CSV table of C-alpha atoms and ligand atoms in Angstrom, one decimal:
chain,number,residue,atom,x,y,z
A,1,MET,CA,-3.4,-30.2,-7.5
A,2,LEU,CA,-4.8,-26.7,-7.9
A,3,LYS,CA,-6.5,-25.6,-4.7
A,4,LEU,CA,-9.6,-23.4,-5.1
A,5,PRO,CA,-10.4,-20.7,-4.6
A,6,ILE,CA,-7.3,-18.9,-6.0
A,7,TYR,CA,-6.1,-15.9,-4.1
A,8,MET,CA,-5.6,-12.9,-6.3
A,9,ASP,CA,-6.2,-10.1,-3.8
A,10,TYR,CA,-2.6,-9.5,-2.6
A,11,GLN,CA,-3.2,-5.8,-2.4
A,12,ALA,CA,-5.9,-6.3,0.2
A,13,THR,CA,-3.7,-8.5,2.4
A,14,THR,CA,-1.2,-11.3,2.1
A,15,PRO,CA,-0.8,-14.6,4.0
A,16,VAL,CA,1.8,-14.6,6.7
A,17,ASP,CA,5.0,-16.3,5.5
A,18,LYS,CA,5.5,-19.5,7.4
A,19,ARG,CA,9.0,-18.3,8.4
A,20,ALA,CA,7.6,-15.2,9.9
A,21,LEU,CA,5.0,-17.2,11.8
A,22,ASP,CA,7.7,-19.5,13.2
A,23,ALA,CA,9.7,-16.6,14.4
A,24,MET,CA,6.6,-15.1,16.1
A,25,LEU,CA,5.3,-18.2,18.0
A,26,PRO,CA,7.6,-18.2,21.0
A,27,TYR,CA,6.7,-14.6,21.7
A,28,PHE,CA,3.1,-15.5,22.5
A,29,THR,CA,4.0,-18.0,25.2
A,30,ASP,CA,7.5,-18.5,26.7
A,31,LYS,CA,8.8,-15.1,25.8
A,32,PHE,CA,5.6,-13.2,26.6
A,33,GLY,CA,7.2,-10.3,28.5
A,34,ASN,CA,6.3,-6.6,28.2
A,35,ALA,CA,9.2,-4.7,26.6
A,36,ALA,CA,8.5,-1.8,29.0
A,37,SER,CA,9.2,-4.0,32.1
A,38,LYS,CA,12.7,-3.0,33.1
A,39,SER,CA,13.0,-5.0,36.3
A,40,HIS,CA,13.1,-8.6,35.2
A,41,GLU,CA,14.3,-11.0,32.5
A,42,PHE,CA,10.9,-11.4,30.9
A,43,GLY,CA,10.9,-7.7,30.0
A,44,TRP,CA,14.6,-7.7,29.0
A,45,TYR,CA,14.0,-10.6,26.5
A,46,ALA,CA,11.0,-8.7,25.0
A,47,GLU,CA,13.0,-5.5,24.7
A,48,LYS,CA,15.9,-7.3,23.0
A,49,ALA,CA,13.5,-8.9,20.5
A,50,VAL,CA,11.9,-5.5,19.7
A,51,GLU,CA,15.3,-3.9,19.1
A,52,MET,CA,16.5,-6.8,16.9
A,53,TYR,CA,13.4,-6.9,14.7
A,54,ARG,CA,13.0,-3.2,14.6
A,55,GLY,CA,16.5,-3.2,13.2
A,56,LYS,CA,15.4,-5.5,10.4
A,57,ILE,CA,12.5,-3.2,9.6
A,58,ALA,CA,14.9,-0.2,9.5
A,59,GLU,CA,17.4,-2.0,7.3
A,60,LEU,CA,14.9,-2.8,4.6
A,61,ILE,CA,14.1,0.9,4.1
A,62,GLY,CA,17.6,2.3,4.8
A,63,CYS,CA,17.0,4.2,8.1
A,64,LYS,CA,18.2,4.1,11.7
A,65,THR,CA,16.6,1.7,14.1
A,66,GLN,CA,15.4,4.6,16.3
A,67,GLU,CA,13.6,6.2,13.4
A,68,ILE,CA,11.0,3.4,13.2
A,69,VAL,CA,7.8,4.1,15.2
A,70,ILE,CA,5.7,1.0,15.6
A,71,THR,CA,2.0,1.5,15.1
A,72,SER,CA,-1.1,-0.8,14.5
A,73,GLY,CA,-0.8,-0.5,10.8
A,74,ALA,CA,-0.6,1.9,7.9
A,75,THR,CA,-4.0,3.5,8.6
A,76,GLU,CA,-2.7,4.6,12.0
A,77,SER,CA,0.7,5.6,10.5
A,78,ASN,CA,-1.1,7.8,8.0
A,79,ASN,CA,-3.2,9.4,10.6
A,80,LEU,CA,-0.2,10.0,12.8
A,81,ALA,CA,1.8,11.5,10.0
A,82,VAL,CA,-0.8,13.8,8.5
A,83,LYS,CA,-2.6,14.9,11.7
A,84,GLY,CA,0.5,14.8,13.8
A,85,ILE,CA,2.4,17.2,11.5
A,86,ALA,CA,-0.7,19.4,10.8
A,87,GLU,CA,-1.4,19.8,14.5
A,88,LEU,CA,2.2,20.7,15.3
A,89,PHE,CA,2.3,23.4,12.6
A,90,SER,CA,-1.2,24.6,13.2
A,91,ASN,CA,-0.2,28.0,14.4
A,92,VAL,CA,2.2,28.7,11.5
A,93,LYS,CA,1.3,26.7,8.4
A,94,LYS,CA,-2.1,25.4,7.5
A,95,LYS,CA,-1.8,23.9,4.1
A,96,ILE,CA,-1.4,20.2,3.2
A,97,ILE,CA,-0.8,19.0,-0.4
A,98,THR,CA,-2.0,15.6,-1.4
A,99,ALA,CA,-3.7,13.8,-4.3
A,100,PRO,CA,-7.2,12.4,-5.0
A,101,THR,CA,-5.8,8.9,-5.5
A,102,GLU,CA,-4.5,8.5,-2.0
A,103,HIS,CA,-5.7,5.9,0.4
A,104,LYS,CA,-8.8,6.8,2.4
A,105,SER,CA,-6.7,7.0,5.6
A,106,VAL,CA,-4.8,9.9,4.2
A,107,LEU,CA,-7.8,11.6,2.4
A,108,ASP,CA,-10.1,11.2,5.5
A,109,SER,CA,-7.4,12.5,7.8
A,110,CYS,CA,-7.2,15.5,5.5
A,111,SER,CA,-11.0,15.9,5.5
A,112,ALA,CA,-11.0,15.9,9.3
A,113,LEU,CA,-8.3,18.6,9.2
A,114,ALA,CA,-10.2,20.7,6.7
A,115,LYS,CA,-13.1,20.9,9.2
A,116,LYS,CA,-10.7,22.4,11.6
A,117,GLY,CA,-9.6,25.1,9.3
A,118,PHE,CA,-6.7,23.5,7.4
A,119,GLU,CA,-6.4,24.0,3.6
A,120,ILE,CA,-6.2,20.8,1.7
A,121,TYR,CA,-4.8,21.2,-1.8
A,122,LEU,CA,-5.5,18.2,-4.1
A,123,LEU,CA,-3.1,17.9,-7.0
A,124,LYS,CA,-4.5,16.8,-10.4
A,125,VAL,CA,-3.6,13.4,-11.6
A,126,ASP,CA,-3.3,12.3,-15.2
A,127,LYS,CA,-5.1,9.3,-16.8
A,128,PHE,CA,-2.4,7.0,-15.3
A,129,GLY,CA,-2.7,8.4,-11.8
A,130,LEU,CA,0.5,10.4,-11.9
A,131,ILE,CA,0.8,13.8,-10.3
A,132,ASP,CA,2.4,16.7,-12.2
A,133,LEU,CA,5.7,17.8,-10.6
A,134,ASN,CA,5.3,21.4,-11.9
A,135,GLU,CA,2.0,21.7,-10.3
A,136,LEU,CA,3.5,20.4,-7.1
A,137,ARG,CA,6.3,22.9,-7.3
A,138,ASP,CA,3.8,25.7,-7.8
A,139,ALA,CA,1.5,24.6,-5.1
A,140,ILE,CA,4.1,24.6,-2.3
A,141,ASP,CA,4.0,28.0,-0.6
A,142,GLY,CA,5.0,29.5,2.7
A,143,ASN,CA,1.9,28.2,4.3
A,144,THR,CA,2.5,24.5,3.4
A,145,ALA,CA,3.3,22.2,6.3
A,146,LEU,CA,3.2,18.8,4.5
A,147,VAL,CA,3.1,17.0,1.1
A,148,SER,CA,1.7,13.5,1.3
A,149,ILE,CA,1.9,11.4,-1.9
A,150,MET,CA,1.8,7.6,-1.9
A,151,THR,CA,4.6,5.6,-3.5
A,152,VAL,CA,2.5,2.8,-5.2
A,153,ASN,CA,-1.2,3.1,-5.6
A,154,ASN,CA,-3.2,0.2,-4.0
A,155,GLU,CA,-5.8,0.0,-6.7
A,156,ILE,CA,-4.0,0.6,-9.9
A,157,GLY,CA,-0.4,0.0,-9.0
A,158,THR,CA,0.9,3.2,-10.5
A,159,ILE,CA,4.3,4.2,-9.1
A,160,GLN,CA,4.7,8.0,-8.4
A,161,PRO,CA,8.1,9.7,-9.0
A,162,VAL,CA,8.8,9.7,-5.3
A,163,GLU,CA,12.5,10.6,-5.6
A,164,ASP,CA,11.6,13.7,-7.6
A,165,ILE,CA,8.8,14.6,-5.2
A,166,GLY,CA,11.3,14.3,-2.3
A,167,ARG,CA,13.8,16.5,-4.1
A,168,ILE,CA,11.3,19.2,-4.7
A,169,CYS,CA,10.1,19.1,-1.1
A,170,LYS,CA,13.6,19.3,0.2
A,171,GLU,CA,14.4,22.3,-2.1
A,172,LYS,CA,11.2,24.1,-0.9
A,173,GLU,CA,11.9,23.0,2.7
A,174,VAL,CA,8.6,21.4,3.3
A,175,LEU,CA,8.1,18.0,4.9
A,176,PHE,CA,7.3,15.0,2.6
A,177,HIS,CA,5.3,12.0,3.8
A,178,THR,CA,4.6,9.0,1.6
A,179,ASP,CA,2.3,6.1,2.1
A,180,ALA,CA,4.5,3.3,0.9
A,181,THR,CA,2.3,0.4,2.0
A,182,GLN,CA,2.2,-1.2,-1.4
A,183,ALA,CA,5.9,-0.6,-2.1
A,184,VAL,CA,7.9,-1.6,1.0
A,185,GLY,CA,8.9,-5.3,0.7
A,186,LYS,CA,8.0,-5.4,-2.9
A,187,LEU,CA,10.1,-2.7,-4.6
A,188,PRO,CA,13.4,-1.2,-3.4
A,189,VAL,CA,12.6,1.7,-1.1
A,190,ASN,CA,15.4,3.8,0.5
A,191,VAL,CA,14.3,6.8,2.6
A,192,GLN,CA,17.6,8.6,2.3
A,193,GLN,CA,17.9,8.4,-1.4
A,194,MET,CA,14.3,9.4,-1.9
A,195,ASN,CA,14.4,12.3,0.5
A,196,ILE,CA,11.5,11.0,2.5
A,197,ASP,CA,10.8,12.6,5.9
A,198,LEU,CA,7.9,10.3,7.0
A,199,MET,CA,6.8,7.0,5.6
A,200,SER,CA,3.9,4.7,6.4
A,201,PHE,CA,3.9,0.9,5.8
A,202,THR,CA,2.4,-2.2,7.2
A,203,ALA,CA,3.3,-5.9,7.9
A,204,HIS,CA,0.2,-7.6,6.4
A,205,LYS,CA,0.8,-6.3,2.9
A,206,MET,CA,4.2,-8.0,2.8
A,207,TYR,CA,3.6,-11.4,4.3
A,208,GLY,CA,3.7,-10.4,7.9
A,209,PRO,CA,0.8,-10.3,10.4
A,210,LYS,CA,-2.1,-8.0,10.6
A,211,GLY,CA,-2.3,-5.3,13.2
A,212,VAL,CA,1.3,-4.0,13.1
A,213,GLY,CA,2.8,-1.3,11.0
A,214,ALA,CA,5.4,1.5,11.2
A,215,LEU,CA,5.9,5.1,10.6
A,216,TYR,CA,9.4,6.2,9.6
A,217,VAL,CA,10.2,9.5,11.2
A,218,LYS,CA,13.4,11.2,10.1
A,219,SER,CA,15.6,12.0,13.1
A,220,LYS,CA,18.2,14.4,11.5
A,221,ASP,CA,18.3,17.0,8.7
A,222,PRO,CA,15.6,17.8,9.6
A,223,LYS,CA,14.6,16.2,12.9
A,224,VAL,CA,10.9,15.7,12.4
A,225,LYS,CA,8.5,16.3,15.3
A,226,LEU,CA,4.9,15.6,15.4
A,227,ASN,CA,1.9,15.6,17.7
A,228,PRO,CA,1.1,12.1,19.0
A,229,GLN,CA,-2.4,10.8,18.4
A,230,ILE,CA,-2.3,8.3,21.2
A,231,ASP,CA,-1.2,9.6,24.6
A,232,GLY,CA,-0.1,7.4,27.5
A,233,GLY,CA,3.2,6.0,28.8
A,234,GLY,CA,5.3,7.7,26.2
A,235,HIS,CA,6.4,4.6,24.3
A,236,GLU,CA,8.1,5.0,20.9
A,237,ASN,CA,9.9,8.2,21.9
A,238,GLY,CA,6.6,9.7,22.9
A,239,PHE,CA,5.2,9.4,19.3
A,240,ARG,CA,2.9,6.5,20.1
A,241,SER,CA,2.0,5.2,23.5
A,242,GLY,CA,0.8,1.7,24.2
A,243,THR,CA,2.3,-1.7,25.1
A,244,LEU,CA,4.2,-3.0,22.1
A,245,ASN,CA,2.8,-5.9,20.1
A,246,ILE,CA,5.9,-8.1,20.4
A,247,PRO,CA,4.9,-11.1,18.3
A,248,GLY,CA,3.7,-8.7,15.6
A,249,ILE,CA,6.9,-6.8,15.6
A,250,VAL,CA,8.9,-10.0,15.4
A,251,GLY,CA,6.7,-11.2,12.4
A,252,PHE,CA,7.0,-7.8,10.8
A,253,GLY,CA,10.8,-7.8,11.2
A,254,LYS,CA,11.2,-11.3,9.9
A,255,ALA,CA,9.0,-10.5,6.9
A,256,CYS,CA,11.3,-7.5,6.2
A,257,GLU,CA,14.4,-9.7,6.4
A,258,ILE,CA,12.8,-12.2,3.9
A,259,ALA,CA,11.7,-9.4,1.6
A,260,ALA,CA,15.2,-7.9,1.6
A,261,ASN,CA,16.8,-11.2,0.6
A,262,GLU,CA,14.2,-12.4,-1.9
A,263,MET,CA,12.7,-9.2,-3.5
A,264,SER,CA,14.6,-9.2,-6.7
A,265,VAL,CA,14.0,-12.9,-7.5
A,266,GLU,CA,10.4,-12.6,-6.4
A,267,ASN,CA,9.8,-9.6,-8.6
A,268,GLU,CA,11.1,-11.4,-11.7
A,269,LYS,CA,8.6,-14.2,-11.0
A,270,ILE,CA,5.7,-11.8,-10.4
A,271,LYS,CA,6.5,-9.9,-13.5
A,272,LYS,CA,6.5,-13.1,-15.6
A,273,LEU,CA,3.2,-14.2,-14.1
A,274,GLY,CA,1.7,-10.8,-14.7
A,275,GLU,CA,2.7,-11.0,-18.4
A,276,ARG,CA,1.4,-14.5,-18.6
A,277,PHE,CA,-1.9,-13.4,-17.3
A,278,TYR,CA,-2.2,-10.4,-19.5
A,279,GLN,CA,-1.1,-12.3,-22.6
A,280,GLY,CA,-3.4,-15.2,-21.8
A,281,LEU,CA,-6.4,-12.8,-21.7
A,282,SER,CA,-5.3,-11.0,-24.8
A,283,SER,CA,-5.2,-14.2,-26.8
A,284,GLN,CA,-8.8,-15.0,-26.0
A,285,LEU,CA,-10.6,-11.7,-25.2
A,286,ASP,CA,-10.9,-8.2,-26.7
A,287,ASP,CA,-12.3,-4.9,-25.4
A,288,PHE,CA,-10.4,-4.7,-22.2
A,289,PHE,CA,-7.6,-2.5,-20.9
A,290,ILE,CA,-5.4,-2.0,-17.9
A,291,ASN,CA,-6.1,0.9,-15.5
A,292,GLY,CA,-3.0,2.7,-14.3
A,293,HIS,CA,0.4,3.3,-15.9
A,294,PRO,CA,1.5,0.8,-18.6
A,295,GLU,CA,5.1,0.8,-17.4
A,296,LYS,CA,5.4,2.8,-14.1
A,297,ARG,CA,3.5,0.2,-12.2
A,298,PHE,CA,3.9,-2.6,-9.7
A,299,PRO,CA,3.7,-5.7,-12.0
A,300,GLY,CA,1.7,-7.7,-9.4
A,301,ASN,CA,-1.3,-5.3,-9.6
A,302,LEU,CA,-3.4,-5.6,-12.7
A,303,ASN,CA,-6.5,-3.5,-12.5
A,304,ILE,CA,-8.5,-4.4,-15.7
A,305,CYS,CA,-11.6,-2.9,-17.2
A,306,PHE,CA,-13.6,-5.4,-19.2
A,307,LYS,CA,-16.0,-3.3,-21.3
A,308,HIS,CA,-19.7,-4.4,-21.2
A,309,ALA,CA,-19.1,-6.7,-18.2
A,310,ASP,CA,-20.3,-5.5,-14.8
A,311,SER,CA,-17.7,-6.2,-12.2
A,312,GLY,CA,-20.2,-7.3,-9.6
A,313,THR,CA,-21.7,-9.8,-11.9
A,314,LEU,CA,-18.3,-10.9,-13.1
A,315,MET,CA,-17.0,-11.5,-9.6
A,316,MET,CA,-20.2,-13.5,-8.8
A,317,SER,CA,-19.7,-15.7,-11.8
A,318,MET,CA,-16.1,-16.6,-11.0
A,319,LYS,CA,-16.1,-17.3,-7.3
A,320,GLU,CA,-13.1,-19.6,-7.7
A,321,ILE,CA,-11.0,-16.5,-8.0
A,322,ALA,CA,-10.7,-14.1,-5.1
A,323,VAL,CA,-10.4,-10.6,-6.5
A,324,SER,CA,-11.7,-7.2,-5.8
A,325,SER,CA,-13.3,-4.3,-7.6
A,326,GLY,CA,-11.8,-1.6,-5.5
A,327,SER,CA,-9.9,-1.3,-2.2
A,328,ALA,CA,-10.8,-3.8,0.5
A,329,CYS,CA,-11.4,-0.9,2.9
A,330,SER,CA,-14.3,0.5,0.9
A,331,SER,CA,-15.7,-2.6,-0.8
A,332,ALA,CA,-18.5,-2.8,1.9
A,333,ALA,CA,-19.9,0.2,0.2
A,334,VAL,CA,-21.1,-0.1,-3.4
A,335,GLU,CA,-19.5,3.3,-4.2
A,336,PRO,CA,-17.4,3.2,-7.3
A,337,SER,CA,-13.6,3.6,-6.7
A,338,HIS,CA,-12.5,7.1,-6.0
A,339,VAL,CA,-9.1,6.3,-7.6
A,340,LEU,CA,-10.7,5.1,-10.9
A,341,LYS,CA,-12.9,8.2,-10.8
A,342,ALA,CA,-9.9,10.4,-10.3
A,343,ILE,CA,-8.1,9.0,-13.3
A,344,GLY,CA,-11.1,9.8,-15.4
A,345,LEU,CA,-12.9,6.5,-16.1
A,346,LYS,CA,-16.4,6.8,-17.4
A,347,ASP,CA,-19.3,5.5,-15.4
A,348,ASP,CA,-19.7,2.2,-17.2
A,349,GLU,CA,-15.9,1.7,-17.1
A,350,LEU,CA,-15.9,2.3,-13.4
A,351,ARG,CA,-18.4,-0.5,-12.9
A,352,SER,CA,-16.5,-2.9,-15.1
A,353,SER,CA,-13.1,-2.8,-13.5
A,354,ILE,CA,-11.5,-5.6,-11.4
A,355,ARG,CA,-8.2,-5.7,-9.6
A,356,PHE,CA,-6.1,-8.9,-9.9
A,357,GLY,CA,-3.2,-9.3,-7.5
A,358,ILE,CA,-0.2,-11.5,-8.0
A,359,GLY,CA,2.1,-12.3,-5.2
A,360,ARG,CA,4.7,-14.6,-3.5
A,361,PHE,CA,2.5,-17.7,-3.6
A,362,SER,CA,1.0,-17.3,-7.0
A,363,THR,CA,1.7,-20.1,-9.5
A,364,GLU,CA,1.6,-20.5,-13.3
A,365,GLU,CA,-1.1,-23.1,-12.8
A,366,GLU,CA,-3.3,-20.6,-10.9
A,367,ILE,CA,-2.7,-17.9,-13.6
A,368,ASP,CA,-3.7,-20.3,-16.4
A,369,PHE,CA,-6.8,-21.3,-14.5
A,370,ALA,CA,-7.7,-17.6,-13.9
A,371,VAL,CA,-7.2,-16.7,-17.5
A,372,ASN,CA,-9.7,-19.4,-18.6
A,373,LYS,CA,-12.2,-18.6,-15.9
A,374,VAL,CA,-12.1,-14.9,-16.6
A,375,THR,CA,-12.4,-15.3,-20.3
A,376,GLU,CA,-15.4,-17.7,-20.0
A,377,SER,CA,-17.1,-15.4,-17.5
A,378,VAL,CA,-16.6,-12.2,-19.5
A,379,LYS,CA,-17.8,-13.8,-22.7
A,380,LYS,CA,-20.9,-15.2,-21.0
A,381,ILE,CA,-21.8,-11.8,-19.4
A,382,ARG,CA,-21.2,-10.0,-22.7
A,383,SER,CA,-23.5,-12.4,-24.6
A,384,VAL,CA,-26.3,-11.8,-22.1
A,385,PHE,CA,-25.7,-8.1,-22.4
A,386,LYS,CA,-26.0,-8.3,-26.2
A,387,GLN,CA,-29.2,-10.2,-26.0
A,388,VAL,CA,-30.7,-7.6,-23.6
A,389,LEU,CA,-29.7,-4.9,-26.1
A,390,GLN,CA,-31.4,-6.7,-29.0
A,391,HIS,CA,-34.7,-6.9,-27.2
B,401,LIG,C1,-3.7,-1.5,3.1
B,401,LIG,C2,-3.3,-0.1,2.9
B,401,LIG,C3,-3.4,0.9,3.9
B,401,LIG,C4,-4.0,0.5,5.3
B,401,LIG,O1,-3.1,-0.4,6.0
B,401,LIG,P1,-3.6,-1.1,7.3
B,401,LIG,O2,-2.4,-1.7,7.9
B,401,LIG,O3,-4.5,-2.2,6.9
B,401,LIG,O4,-4.2,-0.1,8.2
B,401,LIG,C5,-3.0,2.1,3.7
B,401,LIG,N1,-2.5,2.5,2.5
B,401,LIG,C6,-2.4,1.7,1.5
B,401,LIG,C7,-1.8,2.2,0.2
B,401,LIG,C8,-2.8,0.4,1.6
B,401,LIG,O5,-2.7,-0.4,0.6
């Protein structure tokens, strides 16, 4: 039996995998110790769990255990990376290079720095959301402290050429940070191979719990330093103070282990479901197109523009499908998406775009239901629109 509503908002958050939840549960009750308590068994157990599960997080992205700094999520990781590096370099280098399609937590961190006298250089993006590597190469100068470019875009799914960006940054001896929140656990990510110095990601976008994330901080060649944004007991090698969220870390680590084992099979499934969705729509509807890159994209993210169908009206008319017209973080505001604007969508196209997310628990049955529901709703809205035009 099909259970309604259908969840198609996997880019906003994901459910916790039952296996991750089971791993977490003992750490709320029996094994409740503080990992910083060095004088008794409760603390020792907690510390052991942290090290074990931190190891699983590190393994998924190909780094050392001690290079993982635990945070409260990718928003905090992005703030720590961007502000932490900028503040450290503030007396010598004052330029940060990023792109207009980044997550708000990167863009707003940059705006805060701009007010303090930093220079923020926004690279152009093409109609697919890709940056131009030549422009990047030219933009990096002696004043540049950091390049921050996301791996996979959360609204349109476009995958940036991270490995090339990393190589350019290495050549030019400038630090490279990537917000890989929509990539880690879904696509193969290896920080060595991609020449990444700092990388943000979060548990709740990959079937782990909300409120826990990580910043990878390279420890050698170069050893990256940054200014902490939360001061206190000096936890996490001084990068981020505060008592560790042990159940969260356990759930995050378990989610990473599951992702490492199941990613390739899961991706095949998601890709097939994505194609089924798109082809289903194509066979019944016209005048729609996918926002973002046709191939260089995460297949579980389909941001679609249905011409002459207002996205707000469309979502209201298909409440059985949980989707979004932008990023969850900004959907409280009626502002059109800054990402869709940056890739050059016209005003009416901005207001007719919806993001469909496909993930671990999506089924063919759900996709087929969604195809029919979307088709019916779009046709209805368009016919009303036509009647209005005729009067
Ligand atoms: C969700 C998301 C974030 C924010 O992560 P939180 O853990 O919710 O703070 C940052 N960047 C991207 C690309 C995201 O998709």
